[in-house]
Amino acid sequence: MNAAARAGRALLFAAALLCAVGHAAAQLSGRPLRIYAITFRGMTDVERGFQDYFAARHIPVQITFRDLNRDNSRMPGFLDEIRRTRPDLVYTWGTSVTLGVVGTYDGFDPQTNITDIPVVFTLVAAPVLAKIVPDLKSSRRNVTGVFHVAPTEAQIRAMASYRPFKSIGILYTPTEQNSVVVVEEVREVSKRLGFTVIAKPLKFNAARQVTAEGAPEMIEELKKQKVDWLYLPPDSYLGTQAKSVIIPAAMAVGMPTFASTEQLMDAGALTGLISHYYAIGQFTAYKAEQILINKVPPARIPIETLTRFTLQVRMDVAEQLKMPPPLPMFNYAELIVPTKGEVVAPQ
Amino acid sequence: MSSSGEMLEKNYLWHIYWQLAGVIMVCVVIALAVVSYFSHRVFERELVPETEKKAATEGASVRALVLKATSYGIPFDGLNGVDKTFEEVFSDNPEFSFAGITNTDGTLLYQFGKEPQGAQVHFHSPALLAAMRDPTVPWQVDQVGPQYVVSLPIISGAQPLGVLHIGIDAVFVNRVLLEVMLDVLVVLVVSLFFTLELLNFMAGARLASGLGEFAQQVEHMRSGDFTATARIRANDEIGRLLRRIDAAVDHLNVRYEHLAGEVQDKLRNADAARREALKPALAALESIAKRFRFGSSPASAVGDEMNLNRIRAPLFAFILAEELTRSYLPTYVNQLLVNVPGVSPQVVIGLPIMLFMLIVALGQPYLGSWSERVGRRKAMLLGAAIATVGFLATALAYNLYDLLVWRSLCALGYAMVFVAAQGYVLDRTGQTNRAQGFAMFIGAIMVATVCGPSIGGILADNIGFRLSFGVSAIMAFLSILAILRLPVNEMRPAATRPSRGPRLREVISLVLDRRFMTLTGLAAMPAKIILTGVCFYLVPLYIVSIGNTSAMAGRMLMVYAVMMVVIVPLSARLSDNSMRRDRYVSVGLIISGLSGLLLLLSDSLLVLFGVVFLLGLGQALSIAAQSALVAEHCQEEIRIYGHDAVYGVYRLLERLGNALGPLLASLLVVFWGYQGAFVSLSGLVLFCGIAFTVATRGDEWQAEAVRP
């Protein structure tokens, strides 16, 4: 647990920086590499890390950014544009975008999905469960990528080492495959470790769209059902509602929240076992480099995440909840004190 | 070959040798005892302060964490998970038994572990509280009940917050001291045996060979053989004496040549009358030539090649290499364990030992005739080389599967060296001195079994399993060097037929023979099963499983070996004259059988010590009588199948018992746990012992036992 939670940066890049400079230099003379990037909800730190990696390695890239803005109807237009412009590589952010571009491994359609241009996905919580790849060793097609969520069991154990629990509550978006599969995983872990899980899907509005309305009531209900933690899964819609609706509602009933992604942590969760989006972006760029510069076929590049995760704690939230982190955590957690706006990294 | 004068001389010198050896031993023991005593004192004096210093260091890191938490605004009395921090510290420091934090009044806020008696009074003592407000006090130690309590002030800036206490268990400290003392004791005993071995290797063997040469020379001269030898004499007292004799013999030879030449000369030049006058001189010369022999002797006279003692050092070094691994091999296997589907891990741990014993058992009969063909020295060299490679590879083993291969190499090497060394002794002894030769052979092995497991355990605890196997590889390599010094010429008693392994037909008919199997199946095999099952498998694993060290396992095995060394010569002498041999076997088996039942009383180490003690006693009582019983009671079988075949089958079955031991023990562990395995294995032997006693009660046994 400690190993997973201890703060870490992907040292891999340092090694990569040293060993592949020759290849990068060879590429310098040619035209810049063209990358077509599709985001789900605008630019994040992932893209910043992605771009910075190429800049640091002096690899000229020309990135065309397109934003789905959570509207799947835009996808066909992007796919047409990809076919027309034929970029060297496609970058996809999140499970929904990735599935829209490459489809599932057992049900993709060469007519609509992209098959002849390498695709690197990022920030997909559970690529196997979402059926983007059959296993993490290889996609067996023109796809590879990076996932960002710590193993579910590691997250659960981190939660327990902060404060032991008997029961956890989860709110999730039923239309987001990534959320649904994580909820399933939590249930699996609960059978092994012996705790109960109360998972509530968010409601639909009249237009059959998922809405945060009713979420505070659901949290009150969870409180009555005596859940000890509110677990925030890697859920894109939930992420957008966390700061304004979900976390304030939890705070109102004195319920601690556990974040599975940096975005949820930034939204004000008490604690979480996360990867920094910036580092995820760098790691994604490293995979792209393998394909573009080293000419490794994507099917031969395993789907990975960073080897270390960061355990973050918001000290102001801990104080409000009267739940100081346990003493051993001061050794390894990243303690966030927002009043001064600074992050105190562990020694 | 023995004249009274020569024997007197030899005995006299041996007497001096043993006296000298005794004096040296006493000196070594006294020196070691003094060194041990003082090092123990120093250790004792240093251990407690060192432990306190460690507690203070650990305490300081906990304090830093507490101060870090309070710096984030967490109130000193509102900390969370302090016990968890203590738990982590305790898991790295087994000597800590209590930890607590009080506020500045001495009220306990957080605690973990067993609070010592009188702690509350101590925590509230004004003197301590006053001292703990002083930031210049690093830490303070007081004895509270059975603990040494180290107290550190917790001061944030200039503001005293409270006191951190860490209690060190005095019992733990005493146990460490006891451990060290036991190690010192083991080293003492082992040094004793080592010194004896070395003394024998450097002085005894040389003395024996010098005396042998001297006796030979005297014997030659007594029988009238004055041929000059071309032998190179050693540069020691006996060698110098021999050189003088050689010079005198040379002188005699020259005189004889001269005399003979003179007579010949005179004869050639003389006339008939003169020739007649010379006749008495010629007759005298002829009679001298008849009575004595002059000239130079063939160079390859029997000499050093006969020296039995020279086998001792290489044998000891080689057996030691294997014995070193006894106390920790099962634990090492446990580390390399792979999941074998369908087989319990307990059984898998026993596999390497079982395989080893099986290879030795099945290999020996065939390796005997093989070593006869290629030569004992060559066979030993090859065996030791194979074992060296085996040990080295074992040290580097990747997992269980390749470990099995490497252990098989060790087993093959072991069997080759063992059989060839046995053959070396056989070749150089006759009916009269064979028992003596084997006593020497067994002596070397015994000493190795005393020294090996105990030293091996200490090594394993301090340098790790892999490096310890490296040490075994070095020992095996050293034995190669010692084997190289053995005489190159092989001695082959002319009249012996080549030995052979037992034939299947013989094995089958003997296994079906009631009398033979009473001795083998009820006595010899159970004795070996309990030996390997308990000593090689259960003891090492059980001791480590109850949280003890490999060194402790080694000490236990040493108890067994010491019992053997002390009791076997005694019981061998006694069983010849005081009591029927089969009664010794009965008593021995029953004592062995009772040993494991002791664990029904308690599972403490002292009881385990009793188990090993009784097992050693029982085995030592029966071991000498056991094989002699076969010759005593199975004369009919020996008449039909021959001595070699009967003993061959007997040894084969006995060694199969060796292989069965770990297998049986591991299966019993699967079903009944360690204690159950001890008890049931002993129960089996007890049953066999009683059955053996009942079976050997009849007249048939009585009648034959009367025969000398």
PDB file of N, CA and C in Angstrom, chain A residues 223-283:
ATOM      1  N   LYS A 223     -26.058   8.690   3.888  1.00  0.00           N
ATOM      2  CA  LYS A 223     -25.674   8.995   5.263  1.00  0.00           C
ATOM      3  C   LYS A 223     -26.568   8.219   6.228  1.00  0.00           C
ATOM      4  N   LYS A 224     -27.873   8.179   5.896  1.00  0.00           N
ATOM      5  CA  LYS A 224     -28.806   7.448   6.757  1.00  0.00           C
ATOM      6  C   LYS A 224     -28.510   5.953   6.732  1.00  0.00           C
ATOM      7  N   GLN A 225     -28.013   5.496   5.570  1.00  0.00           N
ATOM      8  CA  GLN A 225     -27.678   4.074   5.469  1.00  0.00           C
ATOM      9  C   GLN A 225     -26.316   3.774   6.090  1.00  0.00           C
ATOM     10  N   LYS A 226     -25.755   4.793   6.748  1.00  0.00           N
ATOM     11  CA  LYS A 226     -24.530   4.640   7.541  1.00  0.00           C
ATOM     12  C   LYS A 226     -23.302   4.263   6.707  1.00  0.00           C
ATOM     13  N   VAL A 227     -23.162   4.864   5.526  1.00  0.00           N
ATOM     14  CA  VAL A 227     -21.918   4.608   4.799  1.00  0.00           C
ATOM     15  C   VAL A 227     -20.828   5.482   5.420  1.00  0.00           C
ATOM     16  N   ASP A 228     -19.586   4.941   5.423  1.00  0.00           N
ATOM     17  CA  ASP A 228     -18.483   5.647   6.076  1.00  0.00           C
ATOM     18  C   ASP A 228     -17.730   6.563   5.115  1.00  0.00           C
ATOM     19  N   TRP A 229     -17.761   6.218   3.829  1.00  0.00           N
ATOM     20  CA  TRP A 229     -17.041   7.009   2.834  1.00  0.00           C
ATOM     21  C   TRP A 229     -17.930   7.194   1.608  1.00  0.00           C
ATOM     22  N   LEU A 230     -17.728   8.305   0.892  1.00  0.00           N
ATOM     23  CA  LEU A 230     -18.311   8.420  -0.451  1.00  0.00           C
ATOM     24  C   LEU A 230     -17.152   8.276  -1.431  1.00  0.00           C
ATOM     25  N   TYR A 231     -17.218   7.210  -2.234  1.00  0.00           N
ATOM     26  CA  TYR A 231     -16.162   6.957  -3.217  1.00  0.00           C
ATOM     27  C   TYR A 231     -16.541   7.627  -4.529  1.00  0.00           C
ATOM     28  N   LEU A 232     -15.596   8.403  -5.084  1.00  0.00           N
ATOM     29  CA  LEU A 232     -15.855   9.100  -6.344  1.00  0.00           C
ATOM     30  C   LEU A 232     -15.127   8.363  -7.463  1.00  0.00           C
ATOM     31  N   PRO A 233     -15.841   7.601  -8.302  1.00  0.00           N
ATOM     32  CA  PRO A 233     -15.191   6.807  -9.349  1.00  0.00           C
ATOM     33  C   PRO A 233     -14.685   7.708 -10.476  1.00  0.00           C
ATOM     34  N   PRO A 234     -13.829   7.168 -11.350  1.00  0.00           N
ATOM     35  CA  PRO A 234     -13.326   7.957 -12.491  1.00  0.00           C
ATOM     36  C   PRO A 234     -14.455   8.153 -13.512  1.00  0.00           C
ATOM     37  N   ASP A 235     -15.311   9.112 -13.248  1.00  0.00           N
ATOM     38  CA  ASP A 235     -16.544   9.296 -13.992  1.00  0.00           C
ATOM     39  C   ASP A 235     -16.526  10.730 -14.525  1.00  0.00           C
ATOM     40  N   SER A 236     -16.611  10.890 -15.835  1.00  0.00           N
ATOM     41  CA  SER A 236     -16.439  12.228 -16.411  1.00  0.00           C
ATOM     42  C   SER A 236     -17.532  13.197 -15.994  1.00  0.00           C
ATOM     43  N   TYR A 237     -18.789  12.724 -16.040  1.00  0.00           N
ATOM     44  CA  TYR A 237     -19.880  13.639 -15.696  1.00  0.00           C
ATOM     45  C   TYR A 237     -19.831  13.995 -14.218  1.00  0.00           C
ATOM     46  N   LEU A 238     -19.587  12.963 -13.393  1.00  0.00           N
ATOM     47  CA  LEU A 238     -19.484  13.182 -11.960  1.00  0.00           C
ATOM     48  C   LEU A 238     -18.381  14.198 -11.674  1.00  0.00           C
ATOM     49  N   GLY A 239     -17.304  14.087 -12.468  1.00  0.00           N
ATOM     50  CA  GLY A 239     -16.178  15.007 -12.301  1.00  0.00           C
ATOM     51  C   GLY A 239     -16.618  16.451 -12.476  1.00  0.00           C
ATOM     52  N   THR A 240     -17.520  16.687 -13.429  1.00  0.00           N
ATOM     53  CA  THR A 240     -17.955  18.063 -13.684  1.00  0.00           C
ATOM     54  C   THR A 240     -18.891  18.563 -12.584  1.00  0.00           C
ATOM     55  N   GLN A 241     -19.552  17.653 -11.901  1.00  0.00           N
ATOM     56  CA  GLN A 241     -20.508  18.048 -10.863  1.00  0.00           C
ATOM     57  C   GLN A 241     -19.921  18.005  -9.451  1.00  0.00           C
ATOM     58  N   ALA A 242     -18.701  17.442  -9.331  1.00  0.00           N
ATOM     59  CA  ALA A 242     -18.141  17.184  -7.994  1.00  0.00           C
ATOM     60  C   ALA A 242     -17.994  18.463  -7.189  1.00  0.00           C
ATOM     61  N   LYS A 243     -17.397  19.471  -7.838  1.00  0.00           N
ATOM     62  CA  LYS A 243     -17.065  20.679  -7.096  1.00  0.00           C
ATOM     63  C   LYS A 243     -18.314  21.446  -6.676  1.00  0.00           C
ATOM     64  N   SER A 244     -19.296  21.511  -7.580  1.00  0.00           N
ATOM     65  CA  SER A 244     -20.458  22.363  -7.301  1.00  0.00           C
ATOM     66  C   SER A 244     -21.549  21.643  -6.519  1.00  0.00           C
ATOM     67  N   VAL A 245     -21.730  20.353  -6.749  1.00  0.00           N
ATOM     68  CA  VAL A 245     -22.885  19.668  -6.149  1.00  0.00           C
ATOM     69  C   VAL A 245     -22.473  18.548  -5.193  1.00  0.00           C
ATOM     70  N   ILE A 246     -21.725  17.578  -5.699  1.00  0.00           N
ATOM     71  CA  ILE A 246     -21.528  16.315  -4.971  1.00  0.00           C
ATOM     72  C   ILE A 246     -20.759  16.532  -3.668  1.00  0.00           C
ATOM     73  N   ILE A 247     -19.533  17.129  -3.779  1.00  0.00           N
ATOM     74  CA  ILE A 247     -18.690  17.246  -2.586  1.00  0.00           C
ATOM     75  C   ILE A 247     -19.307  18.175  -1.540  1.00  0.00           C
ATOM     76  N   PRO A 248     -19.884  19.341  -1.955  1.00  0.00           N
ATOM     77  CA  PRO A 248     -20.547  20.172  -0.932  1.00  0.00           C
ATOM     78  C   PRO A 248     -21.655  19.418  -0.217  1.00  0.00           C
ATOM     79  N   ALA A 249     -22.415  18.593  -0.952  1.00  0.00           N
ATOM     80  CA  ALA A 249     -23.492  17.831  -0.316  1.00  0.00           C
ATOM     81  C   ALA A 249     -22.923  16.857   0.699  1.00  0.00           C
ATOM     82  N   ALA A 250     -21.783  16.206   0.349  1.00  0.00           N
ATOM     83  CA  ALA A 250     -21.151  15.258   1.269  1.00  0.00           C
ATOM     84  C   ALA A 250     -20.647  15.993   2.505  1.00  0.00           C
ATOM     85  N   MET A 251     -20.044  17.170   2.285  1.00  0.00           N
ATOM     86  CA  MET A 251     -19.509  17.944   3.405  1.00  0.00           C
ATOM     87  C   MET A 251     -20.651  18.348   4.343  1.00  0.00           C
ATOM     88  N   ALA A 252     -21.805  18.643   3.743  1.00  0.00           N
ATOM     89  CA  ALA A 252     -22.940  19.094   4.550  1.00  0.00           C
ATOM     90  C   ALA A 252     -23.386  18.026   5.544  1.00  0.00           C
ATOM     91  N   VAL A 253     -23.230  16.747   5.163  1.00  0.00           N
ATOM     92  CA  VAL A 253     -23.634  15.684   6.088  1.00  0.00           C
ATOM     93  C   VAL A 253     -22.411  15.076   6.785  1.00  0.00           C
ATOM     94  N   GLY A 254     -21.214  15.685   6.605  1.00  0.00           N
ATOM     95  CA  GLY A 254     -20.010  15.219   7.294  1.00  0.00           C
ATOM     96  C   GLY A 254     -19.489  13.889   6.789  1.00  0.00           C
ATOM     97  N   MET A 255     -19.635  13.689   5.465  1.00  0.00           N
ATOM     98  CA  MET A 255     -19.178  12.415   4.903  1.00  0.00           C
ATOM     99  C   MET A 255     -17.850  12.614   4.166  1.00  0.00           C
ATOM    100  N   PRO A 256     -16.793  11.853   4.506  1.00  0.00           N
ATOM    101  CA  PRO A 256     -15.511  11.997   3.797  1.00  0.00           C
ATOM    102  C   PRO A 256     -15.617  11.459   2.370  1.00  0.00           C
ATOM    103  N   THR A 257     -14.886  12.106   1.454  1.00  0.00           N
ATOM    104  CA  THR A 257     -14.928  11.692   0.049  1.00  0.00           C
ATOM    105  C   THR A 257     -13.548  11.221  -0.392  1.00  0.00           C
ATOM    106  N   PHE A 258     -13.553  10.200  -1.207  1.00  0.00           N
ATOM    107  CA  PHE A 258     -12.297   9.629  -1.703  1.00  0.00           C
ATOM    108  C   PHE A 258     -12.258   9.738  -3.218  1.00  0.00           C
ATOM    109  N   ALA A 259     -11.214  10.363  -3.754  1.00  0.00           N
ATOM    110  CA  ALA A 259     -11.133  10.635  -5.188  1.00  0.00           C
ATOM    111  C   ALA A 259     -10.285   9.601  -5.903  1.00  0.00           C
ATOM    112  N   SER A 260     -10.745   9.209  -7.122  1.00  0.00           N
ATOM    113  CA  SER A 260      -9.968   8.253  -7.899  1.00  0.00           C
ATOM    114  C   SER A 260      -9.129   8.955  -8.965  1.00  0.00           C
ATOM    115  N   THR A 261      -9.397  10.265  -9.203  1.00  0.00           N
ATOM    116  CA  THR A 261      -8.617  10.986 -10.216  1.00  0.00           C
ATOM    117  C   THR A 261      -8.212  12.351  -9.662  1.00  0.00           C
ATOM    118  N   GLU A 262      -7.233  12.936 -10.330  1.00  0.00           N
ATOM    119  CA  GLU A 262      -6.739  14.235  -9.888  1.00  0.00           C
ATOM    120  C   GLU A 262      -7.833  15.295 -10.007  1.00  0.00           C
ATOM    121  N   GLN A 263      -8.668  15.159 -11.046  1.00  0.00           N
ATOM    122  CA  GLN A 263      -9.742  16.130 -11.258  1.00  0.00           C
ATOM    123  C   GLN A 263     -10.699  16.156 -10.064  1.00  0.00           C
ATOM    124  N   LEU A 264     -11.040  14.944  -9.575  1.00  0.00           N
ATOM    125  CA  LEU A 264     -11.945  14.855  -8.429  1.00  0.00           C
ATOM    126  C   LEU A 264     -11.286  15.377  -7.160  1.00  0.00           C
ATOM    127  N   MET A 265      -9.980  15.139  -7.073  1.00  0.00           N
ATOM    128  CA  MET A 265      -9.222  15.637  -5.928  1.00  0.00           C
ATOM    129  C   MET A 265      -9.235  17.173  -5.940  1.00  0.00           C
ATOM    130  N   ASP A 266      -9.026  17.727  -7.149  1.00  0.00           N
ATOM    131  CA  ASP A 266      -9.019  19.190  -7.281  1.00  0.00           C
ATOM    132  C   ASP A 266     -10.385  19.780  -6.960  1.00  0.00           C
ATOM    133  N   ALA A 267     -11.418  18.947  -7.149  1.00  0.00           N
ATOM    134  CA  ALA A 267     -12.770  19.435  -6.888  1.00  0.00           C
ATOM    135  C   ALA A 267     -13.046  19.552  -5.400  1.00  0.00           C
ATOM    136  N   GLY A 268     -12.113  19.053  -4.551  1.00  0.00           N
ATOM    137  CA  GLY A 268     -12.279  19.266  -3.125  1.00  0.00           C
ATOM    138  C   GLY A 268     -12.501  18.017  -2.301  1.00  0.00           C
ATOM    139  N   ALA A 269     -12.175  16.832  -2.850  1.00  0.00           N
ATOM    140  CA  ALA A 269     -12.323  15.604  -2.069  1.00  0.00           C
ATOM    141  C   ALA A 269     -11.334  15.615  -0.909  1.00  0.00           C
ATOM    142  N   LEU A 270     -11.677  14.856   0.163  1.00  0.00           N
ATOM    143  CA  LEU A 270     -10.795  14.813   1.326  1.00  0.00           C
ATOM    144  C   LEU A 270      -9.453  14.190   0.975  1.00  0.00           C
ATOM    145  N   THR A 271      -9.509  13.048   0.312  1.00  0.00           N
ATOM    146  CA  THR A 271      -8.272  12.344  -0.010  1.00  0.00           C
ATOM    147  C   THR A 271      -8.488  11.524  -1.268  1.00  0.00           C
ATOM    148  N   GLY A 272      -7.394  10.998  -1.818  1.00  0.00           N
ATOM    149  CA  GLY A 272      -7.515  10.194  -3.025  1.00  0.00           C
ATOM    150  C   GLY A 272      -6.173   9.622  -3.422  1.00  0.00           C
ATOM    151  N   LEU A 273      -6.241   8.511  -4.118  1.00  0.00           N
ATOM    152  CA  LEU A 273      -5.017   7.889  -4.643  1.00  0.00           C
ATOM    153  C   LEU A 273      -5.039   8.109  -6.144  1.00  0.00           C
ATOM    154  N   ILE A 274      -4.188   8.997  -6.615  1.00  0.00           N
ATOM    155  CA  ILE A 274      -4.350   9.492  -7.987  1.00  0.00           C
ATOM    156  C   ILE A 274      -3.024   9.522  -8.757  1.00  0.00           C
ATOM    157  N   SER A 275      -3.135   9.670 -10.085  1.00  0.00           N
ATOM    158  CA  SER A 275      -1.965  10.000 -10.888  1.00  0.00           C
ATOM    159  C   SER A 275      -2.126  11.459 -11.286  1.00  0.00           C
ATOM    160  N   HIS A 276      -0.999  12.160 -11.351  1.00  0.00           N
ATOM    161  CA  HIS A 276      -1.083  13.539 -11.823  1.00  0.00           C
ATOM    162  C   HIS A 276      -1.344  13.539 -13.323  1.00  0.00           C
ATOM    163  N   TYR A 277      -2.312  14.329 -13.756  1.00  0.00           N
ATOM    164  CA  TYR A 277      -2.682  14.361 -15.174  1.00  0.00           C
ATOM    165  C   TYR A 277      -1.495  14.766 -16.043  1.00  0.00           C
ATOM    166  N   TYR A 278      -0.706  15.670 -15.536  1.00  0.00           N
ATOM    167  CA  TYR A 278       0.438  16.143 -16.315  1.00  0.00           C
ATOM    168  C   TYR A 278       1.367  14.974 -16.639  1.00  0.00           C
ATOM    169  N   ALA A 279       1.660  14.156 -15.601  1.00  0.00           N
ATOM    170  CA  ALA A 279       2.551  13.009 -15.795  1.00  0.00           C
ATOM    171  C   ALA A 279       1.928  11.977 -16.728  1.00  0.00           C
ATOM    172  N   ILE A 280       0.594  11.827 -16.613  1.00  0.00           N
ATOM    173  CA  ILE A 280      -0.107  10.907 -17.516  1.00  0.00           C
ATOM    174  C   ILE A 280       0.067  11.376 -18.961  1.00  0.00           C
ATOM    175  N   GLY A 281      -0.037  12.695 -19.161  1.00  0.00           N
ATOM    176  CA  GLY A 281       0.142  13.255 -20.501  1.00  0.00           C
ATOM    177  C   GLY A 281       1.541  12.982 -21.035  1.00  0.00           C
ATOM    178  N   GLN A 282       2.539  13.138 -20.165  1.00  0.00           N
ATOM    179  CA  GLN A 282       3.919  12.866 -20.591  1.00  0.00           C
ATOM    180  C   GLN A 282       4.081  11.401 -20.980  1.00  0.00           C
ATOM    181  N   PHE A 283       3.485  10.543 -20.163  1.00  0.00           N
ATOM    182  CA  PHE A 283       3.623   9.112 -20.418  1.00  0.00           C
ATOM    183  C   PHE A 283       2.927   8.741 -21.734  1.00  0.00           C
TER     184      PHE A 283
END
